[in-house]
Structure formats: structure tokens, C-alpha cells
Amino acid sequence: MIIDLKDDLPAFRQALRDWLAETLPAGWSDAVDQGSEEDYLEHQKWWMAECHKQGLAVPHWPTEYGGAGLSLTGQVVLADEMARNAAPRLDLFVVSLNHIPGTLIPFGTPKQKQQYLPEIPKGTIWCQGFSEPGAGSDLASLRCKAERDGDHYVVNGQKIWSSFSMFAKHCILLVRTDFEAVKQAGITFLVMDMDTPGLEVRPIKQLNGQSEFGELFLTDVRIPVENRVGEENAGWKVTQATLASERGVLWFDWAERRRYSIERFYREALENGAAWLEDDQLRREFMTLFAEHQAGRRMIRQLLRENDGHGGGAAMTSAFVKLHDTTLRQRIADLLVRIDQLGGQEFLSIRNETVLHGMYDFMSAYGATISGGTTEIMHNIIAERGLGLPKG
């Protein structure tokens, strides 16, 4: 397997390149974009299976849980080669590959680790039931209620913005078990099977034409107490580990993919003699945004070092990275729409984000400044925790 070369990084990198060239079928991107939702699901499972054959599904996990203990440098090499070769992103498995080990390894019971972790590299999809219509940026205000009934919790409430919940087998769910305690002190963390009676999933049609998110409606859903992660009313602490797991290499992967996308876009413009290259203002804006993207990549590398224990400001750097990256995406998309002019106004719903498309990117970019902590929340974190400014 390719992962067996992880201690020889040049050989590891070359093996990745050779494998990607041999394994990815020509035109896979167009086929996925033009296919149905079911086709996309099957392609994602196929790609997960191919990665698993080479030990690349969960290489960053500790060896005792089925991973290879791949070093941070090795993870960066892997992400870089995937981006360079425009390989598919395992979008449907983001929660499975990052949030679940980041939660269960430090907080799960031995039984939970044994039950849930081994099935993930085999293609099990997880989703996240955190946000609610009245509890998004202020997650601790959640109202989804769980009442203890013997060896079960009976859950009633609603969740929203649950990525790929229509495909998921399991869900990590935050519920309120104490309405009298301080907000953070009354939350419990549960694992819910998605085929549990009383659960309804409704896909949410987005502006960009996709239905990435689902809305969950829970009516007297019974979840075994043994599915609780951590202690009752102590779920907020567990949640912080879950949310922290998406920082670091995941940000690196996104940034590297966009870097190669921008470079390909510019190279094709030069080859085709694109008209926008004759416009001084558009050319100046493009190069400015590309330079800012390169600066963002440097900041993400700093975040990786801090998360790896070589710095003490990971939380603050993460806020800077999130703020910079999501607002930059909007500005790049805005420029693309102006470059494409009328020729780019046709809307395409695409699943391969290694290709820049002005209107799709424009319609998709604005949600990023809301999800995972709004721009306003990032400003507050930087101002209050970083600069020591007073609240209000």
C-alpha cells in the first residue's frame, strides 16, 4: 500500500502521483456533475474504497484505531498531491473522517470506539445535529430537548444545516437535558442512528442548486443512554473537541485546491488569449487576490504548526484563517462573475470544486461567512480574546 511509504516522503509523494494518474478515470468530473444525486453518492463511496485500499482513507488516525499515524508533514503532502491532481474531495465523509475521531478518541467509551470507528474507512457516512433555527452562531442556546426515560433519552426538537444528513447512517446530536442550568452546563452529547423511529430528514434546496444540507425533525425519538458521549450535562466540553477537529489540515486542503484552481484558470486564460487579460483593472484585481490567497496559505501553515504543538495561538489563528478565507472566497467569486460577463451567467450546479465557475462560486461563497462561525463572531473573537478589547 502507498501508506507503507509514509516514512520516505519523496517516495510517498511519487507513489501518490502515480496512483492518482492510474486510478482516476478521464472525465470523472463531468460525469459526476452531470449525474444524479445517487450517482454522486456512489462515486464518493467508490473513491473512499479506492483510498482505503491504499491505506489513505484514515491515515491521520492513530494506529490503534485503524489509522497509520501519518505525520503532519505526511498529511500535508497527501493533501497537496490530491489538490495538484484535482482528485475528488471526500465531501460526504468530512464529519466521518474528522469530527468523529476528534470526538470519540478522547471522549468515547471503549465500546463506542470499537463500534463506530472501524466502519468509517469502509464508507459509513455521519452527519452533525448541532445548529437549530434559533441556535446557530449562539450554539449554546439550543432547545432540542432530551428527557431520561429508563435506559433511553426521549428527544424532541429540530436541527438545521445538517450536511449530507439524507445519506448518513449516524448523527452526532446535541440536546438540552437541563433547562435550569447555565446554557453551556445543560447540554448532552448523543449518537443517534438515522433510522431511529420518529426522525424525519428534509433536504434543503440551496441557492446554488444543490441540497447539501438537511433539516432534522425529532418527535419522541428514543436514543439509548449508552449512546451518550461524555457525562450528562457535560456535552459542551465534548463539543469543543468536535469543532476543533475541523481546523488544520482540512483548511489546508481547501486552500491548496483553490490555489491550483486559480493557477489553472490563469494558465488557460493565457493559452486562450482571454479578453479580460487586456483589462488593466481586472488583471490587477486578479493578481491582488492571488497574492492574498498565497498569504492565507502561509497563515494556514502557521495554524498547522500551532495545532501540532509548536505554538500557543491556535484558536486565534483559526479565527483569522476563517475570516480571511471566507471573505476572500466572496471577492474571488465576485471577480470571476465580472470576468465571465454574460458568458458566465448560465448557472451550473457543480460538485467538482477544483474548477472555477463564476456564477456557481458567487452563489456558494456567501454561505461560508455564516457557517462554522459567522464573520461577526470571528471579529468578536479577535477583538475580545486577541486584542483584549471590552465587550459591547
CSV table of C-alpha atoms in Angstrom, one decimal:
chain,number,residue,atom,x,y,z
A,1,MET,CA,0.0,0.0,0.0
A,2,ILE,CA,1.1,3.6,-0.6
A,3,ILE,CA,0.8,4.3,3.1
A,4,ASP,CA,3.7,1.9,3.7
A,5,LEU,CA,6.0,4.6,2.2
A,6,LYS,CA,4.9,7.2,4.7
A,7,ASP,CA,8.4,7.5,6.3
A,8,ASP,CA,10.0,8.2,2.9
A,9,LEU,CA,8.2,11.3,1.9
A,10,PRO,CA,9.7,11.7,-1.6
A,11,ALA,CA,8.7,8.1,-2.4
A,12,PHE,CA,5.4,8.6,-0.7
A,13,ARG,CA,4.7,11.7,-2.9
A,14,GLN,CA,5.7,9.9,-6.2
A,15,ALA,CA,3.6,6.9,-5.3
A,16,LEU,CA,0.6,9.2,-4.8
A,17,ARG,CA,1.1,10.8,-8.1
A,18,ASP,CA,1.5,7.5,-10.0
A,19,TRP,CA,-1.6,6.1,-8.2
A,20,LEU,CA,-3.8,9.1,-8.9
A,21,ALA,CA,-2.8,9.1,-12.6
A,22,GLU,CA,-3.7,5.4,-12.9
A,23,THR,CA,-6.8,5.4,-10.7
A,24,LEU,CA,-8.8,8.5,-11.7
A,25,PRO,CA,-10.8,7.9,-14.9
A,26,ALA,CA,-10.6,10.6,-17.5
A,27,GLY,CA,-13.6,12.9,-17.4
A,28,TRP,CA,-14.7,11.8,-13.9
A,29,SER,CA,-15.6,15.4,-13.0
A,30,ASP,CA,-18.0,16.0,-15.9
A,31,ALA,CA,-19.6,12.6,-15.3
A,32,VAL,CA,-20.2,13.4,-11.6
A,33,ASP,CA,-21.5,16.9,-12.3
A,34,GLN,CA,-24.0,15.6,-14.9
A,35,GLY,CA,-25.1,12.6,-12.9
A,36,SER,CA,-27.9,12.3,-10.4
A,37,GLU,CA,-27.5,12.6,-6.6
A,38,GLU,CA,-27.4,8.8,-6.4
A,39,ASP,CA,-24.5,8.8,-8.9
A,40,TYR,CA,-22.7,11.3,-6.8
A,41,LEU,CA,-23.2,9.1,-3.7
A,42,GLU,CA,-21.9,6.0,-5.4
A,43,HIS,CA,-18.9,7.9,-6.8
A,44,GLN,CA,-18.0,9.2,-3.3
A,45,LYS,CA,-18.2,5.7,-1.9
A,46,TRP,CA,-16.1,4.3,-4.8
A,47,TRP,CA,-13.4,6.9,-4.1
A,48,MET,CA,-13.4,6.2,-0.4
A,49,ALA,CA,-13.0,2.5,-1.2
A,50,GLU,CA,-10.1,3.2,-3.5
A,51,CYS,CA,-8.4,5.4,-0.9
A,52,HIS,CA,-9.0,2.6,1.7
A,53,LYS,CA,-7.2,0.1,-0.5
A,54,GLN,CA,-4.0,2.2,-0.3
A,55,GLY,CA,-4.3,3.0,3.5
A,56,LEU,CA,-5.3,6.6,2.6
A,57,ALA,CA,-8.8,6.7,4.0
A,58,VAL,CA,-7.9,7.5,7.6
A,59,PRO,CA,-4.0,7.8,7.5
A,60,HIS,CA,-4.1,10.6,10.1
A,61,TRP,CA,-5.8,8.4,12.7
A,62,PRO,CA,-3.7,6.7,15.4
A,63,THR,CA,-2.7,3.2,14.6
A,64,GLU,CA,-4.7,1.7,17.4
A,65,TYR,CA,-7.9,2.9,15.7
A,66,GLY,CA,-7.1,1.7,12.2
A,67,GLY,CA,-5.0,4.7,11.0
A,68,ALA,CA,-1.3,4.9,10.2
A,69,GLY,CA,-0.3,7.7,12.5
A,70,LEU,CA,0.7,9.7,9.4
A,71,SER,CA,2.8,12.7,10.5
A,72,LEU,CA,1.6,16.3,9.9
A,73,THR,CA,4.1,16.7,7.1
A,74,GLY,CA,2.8,13.5,5.5
A,75,GLN,CA,-0.7,14.8,5.8
A,76,VAL,CA,0.3,18.0,4.0
A,77,VAL,CA,2.0,16.0,1.2
A,78,LEU,CA,-1.2,13.9,0.8
A,79,ALA,CA,-3.4,17.0,0.7
A,80,ASP,CA,-1.1,18.7,-1.7
A,81,GLU,CA,-1.0,15.9,-4.2
A,82,MET,CA,-4.8,15.4,-4.0
A,83,ALA,CA,-5.2,19.1,-4.8
A,84,ARG,CA,-2.5,19.2,-7.5
A,85,ASN,CA,-4.1,16.3,-9.4
A,86,ALA,CA,-7.7,17.7,-8.9
A,87,ALA,CA,-8.7,14.4,-7.1
A,88,PRO,CA,-12.3,14.2,-5.7
A,89,ARG,CA,-12.8,15.6,-2.2
A,90,LEU,CA,-14.5,13.2,0.1
A,91,ASP,CA,-17.2,15.7,0.8
A,92,LEU,CA,-19.7,13.2,2.2
A,93,PHE,CA,-17.2,12.0,4.7
A,94,VAL,CA,-16.0,15.2,6.2
A,95,VAL,CA,-17.8,14.6,9.5
A,96,SER,CA,-16.9,10.9,9.5
A,97,LEU,CA,-13.2,11.5,8.9
A,98,ASN,CA,-12.6,14.5,11.2
A,99,HIS,CA,-15.3,15.2,13.7
A,100,ILE,CA,-16.0,11.6,14.8
A,101,PRO,CA,-12.4,10.6,15.6
A,102,GLY,CA,-11.8,14.0,17.1
A,103,THR,CA,-14.8,13.3,19.4
A,104,LEU,CA,-14.7,9.6,20.2
A,105,ILE,CA,-11.0,9.1,20.6
A,106,PRO,CA,-10.8,11.5,23.6
A,107,PHE,CA,-14.3,11.1,25.0
A,108,GLY,CA,-15.9,7.9,23.7
A,109,THR,CA,-16.2,4.7,25.7
A,110,PRO,CA,-14.2,1.6,24.6
A,111,LYS,CA,-17.4,0.1,23.2
A,112,GLN,CA,-18.2,3.3,21.2
A,113,LYS,CA,-14.8,3.4,19.7
A,114,GLN,CA,-14.9,-0.3,18.8
A,115,GLN,CA,-18.4,0.0,17.3
A,116,TYR,CA,-18.1,3.2,15.3
A,117,LEU,CA,-14.5,3.9,14.2
A,118,PRO,CA,-13.7,0.7,12.2
A,119,GLU,CA,-16.7,1.2,9.9
A,120,ILE,CA,-15.8,4.7,8.8
A,121,PRO,CA,-13.0,3.8,6.3
A,122,LYS,CA,-15.4,1.2,4.9
A,123,GLY,CA,-17.7,4.0,3.8
A,124,THR,CA,-20.0,4.9,6.7
A,125,ILE,CA,-21.4,8.5,6.5
A,126,TRP,CA,-22.0,10.6,9.6
A,127,CYS,CA,-23.8,13.9,9.9
A,128,GLN,CA,-24.0,16.6,12.6
A,129,GLY,CA,-27.1,17.7,14.5
A,130,PHE,CA,-25.9,20.9,16.2
A,131,SER,CA,-27.4,24.0,14.8
A,132,GLU,CA,-31.1,24.9,15.3
A,133,PRO,CA,-33.3,27.6,13.8
A,134,GLY,CA,-32.7,29.7,16.9
A,135,ALA,CA,-29.2,28.4,17.8
A,136,GLY,CA,-26.6,28.8,15.1
A,137,SER,CA,-23.8,31.2,15.9
A,138,ASP,CA,-25.0,31.1,19.6
A,139,LEU,CA,-25.0,27.3,19.6
A,140,ALA,CA,-25.3,27.1,23.4
A,141,SER,CA,-28.9,28.5,23.1
A,142,LEU,CA,-30.1,25.2,21.6
A,143,ARG,CA,-33.5,24.0,22.7
A,144,CYS,CA,-33.8,20.4,21.4
A,145,LYS,CA,-35.0,18.6,24.5
A,146,ALA,CA,-34.0,15.2,25.8
A,147,GLU,CA,-35.7,13.6,28.9
A,148,ARG,CA,-34.4,10.5,30.6
A,149,ASP,CA,-36.7,7.5,30.5
A,150,GLY,CA,-35.0,4.5,32.0
A,151,ASP,CA,-32.1,3.5,29.8
A,152,HIS,CA,-33.2,5.8,27.0
A,153,TYR,CA,-33.4,9.5,26.3
A,154,VAL,CA,-36.6,10.7,24.6
A,155,VAL,CA,-35.7,13.6,22.2
A,156,ASN,CA,-38.0,16.2,20.7
A,157,GLY,CA,-36.9,19.2,18.7
A,158,GLN,CA,-35.4,20.4,15.4
A,159,LYS,CA,-32.0,20.7,13.8
A,160,ILE,CA,-30.9,22.5,10.7
A,161,TRP,CA,-28.0,22.8,8.3
A,162,SER,CA,-27.0,19.2,8.8
A,163,SER,CA,-24.6,18.4,5.9
A,164,PHE,CA,-25.4,15.2,3.9
A,165,SER,CA,-27.9,14.0,6.6
A,166,MET,CA,-30.0,12.4,3.9
A,167,PHE,CA,-27.2,10.0,3.3
A,168,ALA,CA,-25.9,9.4,6.8
A,169,LYS,CA,-26.1,6.3,8.9
A,170,HIS,CA,-25.3,8.0,12.3
A,171,CYS,CA,-25.6,11.6,13.7
A,172,ILE,CA,-23.8,13.3,16.5
A,173,LEU,CA,-26.5,15.2,18.3
A,174,LEU,CA,-26.5,18.0,20.9
A,175,VAL,CA,-29.6,18.1,23.2
A,176,ARG,CA,-30.6,20.0,26.3
A,177,THR,CA,-31.1,17.9,29.3
A,178,ASP,CA,-31.2,20.7,31.9
A,179,PHE,CA,-33.2,23.8,31.2
A,180,GLU,CA,-32.4,25.4,34.6
A,181,ALA,CA,-28.6,25.4,34.3
A,182,VAL,CA,-26.4,28.0,32.7
A,183,LYS,CA,-26.7,27.5,28.9
A,184,GLN,CA,-23.4,25.5,28.4
A,185,ALA,CA,-23.9,23.5,31.5
A,186,GLY,CA,-27.2,21.8,30.4
A,187,ILE,CA,-26.1,20.2,27.1
A,188,THR,CA,-25.6,16.5,26.5
A,189,PHE,CA,-23.8,14.9,23.5
A,190,LEU,CA,-25.5,11.8,21.9
A,191,VAL,CA,-25.0,9.5,19.0
A,192,MET,CA,-28.2,8.9,17.1
A,193,ASP,CA,-28.9,6.2,14.4
A,194,MET,CA,-30.5,7.8,11.4
A,195,ASP,CA,-33.1,5.0,11.0
A,196,THR,CA,-34.5,5.6,14.5
A,197,PRO,CA,-38.3,5.9,14.5
A,198,GLY,CA,-39.6,9.5,15.0
A,199,LEU,CA,-36.8,11.1,12.9
A,200,GLU,CA,-37.6,12.9,9.7
A,201,VAL,CA,-35.0,14.4,7.3
A,202,ARG,CA,-35.9,17.1,4.8
A,203,PRO,CA,-33.3,18.2,2.3
A,204,ILE,CA,-32.9,22.0,2.0
A,205,LYS,CA,-32.6,23.2,-1.6
A,206,GLN,CA,-29.8,25.8,-1.8
A,207,LEU,CA,-29.4,28.8,-4.0
A,208,ASN,CA,-26.5,27.1,-5.9
A,209,GLY,CA,-28.9,24.3,-6.9
A,210,GLN,CA,-27.6,21.6,-4.5
A,211,SER,CA,-29.2,20.0,-1.4
A,212,GLU,CA,-26.1,19.6,0.7
A,213,PHE,CA,-27.9,20.3,3.9
A,214,GLY,CA,-30.9,18.7,5.6
A,215,GLU,CA,-33.3,19.7,8.3
A,216,LEU,CA,-34.0,17.1,11.1
A,217,PHE,CA,-37.3,16.9,12.9
A,218,LEU,CA,-37.3,14.7,16.0
A,219,THR,CA,-40.6,13.5,17.6
A,220,ASP,CA,-40.2,11.2,20.6
A,221,VAL,CA,-37.0,9.8,19.3
A,222,ARG,CA,-35.6,7.2,21.7
A,223,ILE,CA,-31.8,7.1,22.0
A,224,PRO,CA,-30.1,4.6,24.3
A,225,VAL,CA,-28.2,6.1,27.2
A,226,GLU,CA,-25.2,4.0,26.2
A,227,ASN,CA,-25.0,6.3,23.1
A,228,ARG,CA,-24.1,9.3,25.3
A,229,VAL,CA,-20.6,10.6,24.7
A,230,GLY,CA,-19.3,12.0,28.0
A,231,GLU,CA,-21.4,12.7,31.0
A,232,GLU,CA,-24.9,14.0,31.1
A,233,ASN,CA,-24.9,17.9,31.0
A,234,ALA,CA,-21.2,17.9,30.1
A,235,GLY,CA,-21.7,17.9,26.3
A,236,TRP,CA,-20.3,21.3,25.8
A,237,LYS,CA,-16.8,20.2,26.6
A,238,VAL,CA,-17.2,17.3,24.2
A,239,THR,CA,-18.5,19.7,21.5
A,240,GLN,CA,-15.3,21.8,21.7
A,241,ALA,CA,-13.2,18.8,20.7
A,242,THR,CA,-15.6,18.1,17.9
A,243,LEU,CA,-15.4,21.6,16.5
A,244,ALA,CA,-11.7,21.8,16.9
A,245,SER,CA,-11.2,18.7,14.8
A,246,GLU,CA,-12.1,20.6,11.6
A,247,ARG,CA,-9.3,23.0,11.9
A,248,GLY,CA,-5.8,22.5,10.4
A,249,VAL,CA,-5.3,20.1,7.6
A,250,LEU,CA,-8.9,20.4,6.4
A,251,TRP,CA,-8.3,24.2,5.9
A,252,PHE,CA,-5.0,23.3,4.2
A,253,ASP,CA,-6.8,21.0,1.7
A,254,TRP,CA,-9.3,23.7,0.8
A,255,ALA,CA,-6.6,26.4,0.3
A,256,GLU,CA,-4.4,24.1,-1.8
A,257,ARG,CA,-7.2,23.1,-4.1
A,258,ARG,CA,-8.1,26.8,-4.6
A,259,ARG,CA,-4.5,27.6,-5.3
A,260,TYR,CA,-4.3,25.1,-8.1
A,261,SER,CA,-7.7,26.1,-9.4
A,262,ILE,CA,-6.6,29.7,-9.7
A,263,GLU,CA,-3.4,28.7,-11.4
A,264,ARG,CA,-5.2,26.6,-13.9
A,265,PHE,CA,-7.7,29.4,-14.6
A,266,TYR,CA,-4.9,31.8,-15.3
A,267,ARG,CA,-2.9,29.4,-17.4
A,268,GLU,CA,-6.0,28.6,-19.6
A,269,ALA,CA,-6.7,32.4,-19.9
A,270,LEU,CA,-3.1,32.9,-21.3
A,271,GLU,CA,-3.4,29.9,-23.6
A,272,ASN,CA,-6.8,31.1,-25.0
A,273,GLY,CA,-5.9,34.8,-25.1
A,274,ALA,CA,-8.8,35.7,-22.8
A,275,ALA,CA,-10.2,39.2,-23.3
A,276,TRP,CA,-10.0,40.1,-19.6
A,277,LEU,CA,-6.2,40.0,-19.7
A,278,GLU,CA,-6.3,43.2,-21.7
A,279,ASP,CA,-8.2,45.0,-18.9
A,280,ASP,CA,-5.6,46.6,-16.5
A,281,GLN,CA,-8.1,46.8,-13.7
A,282,LEU,CA,-9.3,43.1,-13.9
A,283,ARG,CA,-5.7,41.9,-14.3
A,284,ARG,CA,-4.6,44.0,-11.2
A,285,GLU,CA,-7.5,42.6,-9.1
A,286,PHE,CA,-6.8,39.1,-10.1
A,287,MET,CA,-3.1,39.3,-9.1
A,288,THR,CA,-4.0,41.1,-5.9
A,289,LEU,CA,-6.5,38.3,-4.9
A,290,PHE,CA,-4.0,35.6,-5.8
A,291,ALA,CA,-1.3,37.3,-3.6
A,292,GLU,CA,-3.8,37.4,-0.8
A,293,HIS,CA,-4.6,33.8,-1.3
A,294,GLN,CA,-0.9,32.9,-1.0
A,295,ALA,CA,-0.7,34.9,2.2
A,296,GLY,CA,-3.6,32.9,3.5
A,297,ARG,CA,-1.8,29.7,2.7
A,298,ARG,CA,1.1,30.9,4.9
A,299,MET,CA,-1.3,31.7,7.7
A,300,ILE,CA,-2.8,28.1,7.4
A,301,ARG,CA,0.7,26.7,7.7
A,302,GLN,CA,1.1,28.7,10.9
A,303,LEU,CA,-2.2,27.2,12.2
A,304,LEU,CA,-0.9,23.7,11.3
A,305,ARG,CA,2.3,24.3,13.4
A,306,GLU,CA,0.2,25.6,16.3
A,307,ASN,CA,-2.2,22.7,16.2
A,308,ASP,CA,0.8,20.3,16.2
A,309,GLY,CA,2.0,21.7,19.5
A,310,HIS,CA,4.6,24.3,18.2
A,311,GLY,CA,2.7,27.4,19.2
A,312,GLY,CA,0.1,28.6,21.6
A,313,GLY,CA,-2.3,30.6,19.5
A,314,ALA,CA,-4.2,28.0,17.5
A,315,ALA,CA,-7.7,29.3,18.5
A,316,MET,CA,-6.8,32.9,17.5
A,317,THR,CA,-5.1,31.9,14.3
A,318,SER,CA,-8.1,29.7,13.4
A,319,ALA,CA,-10.3,32.8,13.7
A,320,PHE,CA,-8.0,34.8,11.4
A,321,VAL,CA,-7.9,31.9,8.9
A,322,LYS,CA,-11.7,31.6,8.9
A,323,LEU,CA,-12.3,35.3,8.5
A,324,HIS,CA,-9.6,35.7,5.8
A,325,ASP,CA,-10.6,32.6,3.8
A,326,THR,CA,-14.3,33.1,3.6
A,327,THR,CA,-14.3,36.8,2.7
A,328,LEU,CA,-11.6,36.1,0.1
A,329,ARG,CA,-13.8,33.5,-1.5
A,330,GLN,CA,-16.5,36.1,-1.9
A,331,ARG,CA,-14.2,38.6,-3.5
A,332,ILE,CA,-12.7,36.0,-5.9
A,333,ALA,CA,-16.2,34.9,-6.9
A,334,ASP,CA,-17.3,38.5,-7.5
A,335,LEU,CA,-14.3,39.0,-9.8
A,336,LEU,CA,-15.0,35.8,-11.7
A,337,VAL,CA,-18.5,36.9,-12.4
A,338,ARG,CA,-17.2,40.2,-13.8
A,339,ILE,CA,-14.6,38.4,-15.9
A,340,ASP,CA,-17.1,35.9,-17.3
A,341,GLN,CA,-19.6,38.7,-18.1
A,342,LEU,CA,-22.7,37.4,-20.0
A,343,GLY,CA,-21.0,34.2,-21.0
A,344,GLY,CA,-20.8,33.2,-17.3
A,345,GLN,CA,-24.3,34.0,-16.3
A,346,GLU,CA,-25.6,30.5,-17.2
A,347,PHE,CA,-25.9,28.8,-13.8
A,348,LEU,CA,-24.4,25.4,-13.4
A,349,SER,CA,-24.8,23.2,-10.3
A,350,ILE,CA,-21.3,21.6,-10.0
A,351,ARG,CA,-19.8,19.1,-7.5
A,352,ASN,CA,-16.2,19.4,-8.6
A,353,GLU,CA,-14.9,22.4,-6.8
A,354,THR,CA,-11.5,22.1,-8.5
A,355,VAL,CA,-12.9,24.1,-11.4
A,356,LEU,CA,-13.6,27.8,-11.0
A,357,HIS,CA,-17.1,28.8,-12.3
A,358,GLY,CA,-18.1,32.4,-11.6
A,359,MET,CA,-21.8,32.2,-11.0
A,360,TYR,CA,-21.7,28.9,-9.1
A,361,ASP,CA,-18.8,30.2,-6.9
A,362,PHE,CA,-20.7,33.5,-6.4
A,363,MET,CA,-23.9,31.8,-5.2
A,364,SER,CA,-22.0,29.4,-3.0
A,365,ALA,CA,-19.4,31.7,-1.4
A,366,TYR,CA,-21.8,33.7,0.9
A,367,GLY,CA,-22.9,30.8,3.0
A,368,ALA,CA,-19.3,30.3,4.1
A,369,THR,CA,-19.2,33.5,6.1
A,370,ILE,CA,-22.2,32.2,8.1
A,371,SER,CA,-21.4,28.5,8.6
A,372,GLY,CA,-18.9,27.4,11.2
A,373,GLY,CA,-19.0,30.8,13.0
A,374,THR,CA,-20.1,33.9,11.3
A,375,THR,CA,-17.8,36.7,10.2
A,376,GLU,CA,-19.2,38.8,13.1
A,377,ILE,CA,-18.3,36.1,15.6
A,378,MET,CA,-14.8,35.9,14.2
A,379,HIS,CA,-14.5,39.7,14.6
A,380,ASN,CA,-15.6,39.4,18.2
A,381,ILE,CA,-13.1,36.6,19.0
A,382,ILE,CA,-10.2,38.5,17.5
A,383,ALA,CA,-11.2,41.8,19.2
A,384,GLU,CA,-12.0,40.4,22.7
A,385,ARG,CA,-9.7,37.4,23.0
A,386,GLY,CA,-6.8,38.6,20.8
A,387,LEU,CA,-6.8,42.4,21.3
A,388,GLY,CA,-8.3,42.4,24.8
A,389,LEU,CA,-11.0,44.9,23.8
A,390,PRO,CA,-14.1,45.3,26.0
A,391,LYS,CA,-17.3,43.6,25.0
A,392,GLY,CA,-20.0,45.7,23.5
